[in-house]
CSV table of C-alpha atoms in Angstrom, one decimal:
chain,number,residue,atom,x,y,z
A,174,MET,CA,-5.4,-14.4,11.6
A,175,SER,CA,-4.1,-14.9,15.0
A,176,THR,CA,-2.7,-13.0,18.3
A,177,GLY,CA,0.9,-11.4,17.1
A,178,GLY,CA,3.1,-9.3,19.5
A,179,PHE,CA,1.9,-7.1,22.3
A,180,GLY,CA,-1.0,-9.7,22.6
A,181,CYS,CA,-3.3,-7.8,19.9
A,182,GLN,CA,-5.4,-9.7,17.9
A,183,VAL,CA,-5.3,-8.5,14.5
A,184,ASP,CA,-7.1,-9.9,11.6
A,185,ALA,CA,-7.0,-9.3,7.6
A,186,GLY,CA,-9.7,-6.6,7.9
A,187,GLN,CA,-8.3,-4.6,10.9
A,188,LEU,CA,-4.6,-4.6,9.4
A,189,ALA,CA,-6.3,-3.4,5.8
A,190,GLU,CA,-8.3,-0.7,7.7
A,191,ILE,CA,-5.3,0.6,9.9
A,192,LEU,CA,-3.3,0.7,6.8
A,193,SER,CA,-5.8,2.1,4.5
A,194,LEU,CA,-6.7,4.8,7.0
A,195,SER,CA,-3.0,5.7,7.6
A,196,LEU,CA,-1.8,5.8,3.7
A,197,ALA,CA,-5.2,7.8,2.7
A,198,GLY,CA,-4.4,10.3,4.6
A,199,ARG,CA,-0.7,10.8,3.4
A,200,MET,CA,-1.4,11.6,-0.3
A,201,VAL,CA,2.0,12.9,-1.1
A,202,LEU,CA,3.8,10.0,0.2
A,203,CYS,CA,1.6,7.8,-1.9
A,204,ASP,CA,2.1,9.9,-4.9
A,205,LEU,CA,5.9,9.7,-4.6
A,206,PHE,CA,5.5,5.7,-4.4
A,207,GLY,CA,3.8,5.9,-7.5
A,208,ALA,CA,6.3,8.1,-9.1
A,209,GLN,CA,9.4,6.1,-7.8
A,210,GLY,CA,9.7,3.4,-10.4
A,211,GLY,CA,8.5,5.4,-13.4
A,212,VAL,CA,9.9,8.8,-13.1
A,213,LEU,CA,12.2,9.2,-9.9
A,214,GLU,CA,14.4,6.2,-10.3
A,215,HIS,CA,14.7,6.8,-14.2
A,216,ASN,CA,16.3,10.5,-13.4
A,217,VAL,CA,18.9,10.1,-10.8
A,218,SER,CA,22.7,8.8,-10.8
A,219,VAL,CA,23.6,5.3,-9.8
A,220,LYS,CA,24.9,6.6,-6.6
A,221,VAL,CA,21.6,8.0,-5.7
A,222,VAL,CA,19.5,4.8,-6.9
A,223,LYS,CA,21.8,2.6,-4.7
A,224,ARG,CA,21.5,4.8,-1.8
A,225,HIS,CA,17.7,5.1,-2.2
A,226,LYS,CA,17.4,1.4,-2.7
A,227,ARG,CA,19.4,0.6,0.5
A,228,ALA,CA,17.2,3.1,2.5
A,229,SER,CA,13.9,1.3,0.9
A,230,LEU,CA,15.0,-2.1,1.8
A,231,ALA,CA,15.7,-1.0,5.4
A,232,ARG,CA,12.4,0.7,5.8
A,233,LEU,CA,10.5,-2.4,4.0
A,234,ALA,CA,12.4,-4.7,6.4
A,235,THR,CA,11.2,-2.5,9.5
A,236,MET,CA,7.6,-2.4,8.1
A,237,SER,CA,7.7,-6.2,7.3
A,238,GLU,CA,9.1,-6.9,10.8
A,239,LEU,CA,6.2,-4.9,12.5
A,240,ILE,CA,3.6,-6.5,10.2
A,241,ARG,CA,4.9,-10.0,11.0
A,242,ARG,CA,4.9,-9.2,14.9
A,243,HIS,CA,1.0,-8.5,14.7
A,244,VAL,CA,0.3,-11.2,12.1
A,245,PRO,CA,2.8,-13.9,12.5
A,246,GLU,CA,1.1,-16.3,10.1
A,247,LEU,CA,2.2,-14.2,7.4
A,248,GLY,CA,5.4,-15.3,7.6
A,249,ASP,CA,7.9,-14.6,4.9
A,250,GLY,CA,4.8,-13.2,3.1
A,251,ALA,CA,4.8,-10.2,5.3
A,252,GLN,CA,7.7,-8.5,3.0
A,253,TRP,CA,5.4,-9.2,-0.3
A,254,PHE,CA,2.4,-7.8,1.5
A,255,CYS,CA,4.3,-4.8,2.5
A,256,LEU,CA,5.8,-4.1,-1.0
A,257,MET,CA,2.3,-4.9,-2.7
A,258,SER,CA,0.8,-2.4,-0.2
A,259,LEU,CA,3.1,0.4,-1.0
A,260,LEU,CA,2.9,0.0,-5.0
A,261,THR,CA,-0.7,-0.4,-4.5
A,262,ALA,CA,-1.0,2.9,-2.6
A,263,GLY,CA,1.0,4.8,-5.3
A,264,ALA,CA,-1.0,3.3,-8.2
A,265,LEU,CA,-4.4,4.1,-6.5
A,266,SER,CA,-3.5,7.4,-5.3
A,267,SER,CA,-3.3,8.7,-9.0
A,268,TYR,CA,-6.8,8.3,-9.5
A,269,VAL,CA,-7.6,10.3,-6.5
A,270,PRO,CA,-9.3,12.9,-6.8
A,271,PRO,CA,-10.8,12.2,-10.1
A,272,PRO,CA,-10.3,15.1,-12.4
A,273,PRO,CA,-13.4,17.2,-13.1
A,274,SER,CA,-14.3,15.6,-16.4
A,275,LEU,CA,-14.5,12.3,-15.0
A,276,LEU,CA,-16.8,13.7,-12.3
A,277,ALA,CA,-19.1,15.3,-14.8
A,278,ALA,CA,-19.2,12.0,-16.5
A,279,TYR,CA,-20.2,10.4,-13.2
A,280,ALA,CA,-22.9,12.8,-12.7
A,281,ASP,CA,-24.0,12.4,-16.3
A,282,GLU,CA,-24.3,8.9,-16.2
A,283,PRO,CA,-23.8,7.2,-12.7
A,284,ALA,CA,-23.2,3.5,-14.1
A,285,LEU,CA,-19.9,4.8,-15.5
A,286,GLY,CA,-18.8,5.3,-11.7
A,287,ALA,CA,-19.8,1.8,-10.7
A,288,LEU,CA,-16.3,0.8,-9.5
A,289,HIS,CA,-15.2,4.4,-8.4
A,290,LEU,CA,-14.1,4.3,-4.7
A,291,GLU,CA,-12.6,6.7,-2.4
A,292,LEU,CA,-9.0,6.1,-1.8
A,293,ARG,CA,-9.3,4.6,1.7
A,294,ASP,CA,-12.0,2.2,0.6
A,295,ALA,CA,-9.9,1.4,-2.4
A,296,LEU,CA,-6.9,0.6,-0.4
A,297,ARG,CA,-8.9,-1.4,2.2
A,298,VAL,CA,-10.4,-3.4,-0.6
A,299,ALA,CA,-6.6,-4.1,-2.3
A,300,PHE,CA,-4.9,-4.8,1.0
A,301,THR,CA,-7.3,-7.3,2.4
A,302,ALA,CA,-7.3,-9.3,-1.1
A,303,THR,CA,-3.4,-9.0,-0.8
A,304,LEU,CA,-3.4,-10.2,2.7
A,305,VAL,CA,-5.4,-13.2,1.8
A,306,GLY,CA,-3.2,-13.7,-1.0
A,307,VAL,CA,0.1,-13.8,0.7
A,308,LEU,CA,-1.2,-16.1,3.8
A,309,PRO,CA,0.7,-19.3,3.4
A,310,ARG,CA,-1.1,-22.4,2.1
A,311,ALA,CA,-1.3,-25.5,4.1
């Protein structure tokens, strides 16, 4: 990925690292992203949903523009990257920290924890894969 706004060189790995560090430190926010579609939006009035969706779309547009400024080659894929990043953060946060029974199972049989990652690491891997997936193809 090339130089974006402010003359800042940003590649997929750097962007994934910055976002994963930021979101992993905001567990409540990630939990809210995770609860939004499955719980929160099912328990509010149409008026509240419309207000929330308008605000969410505005924030997504702001995030997308910021990402596009630093990684211009994403083009229209920036919005999909931003959306998938927030959804992924919500989904992955439900696995961290693992419950005591899962930690005990990993301690008893380490092979079971082969794919267990800390939230920051899991987000970084997922964000990198998503970035590569939304890049326009020649």
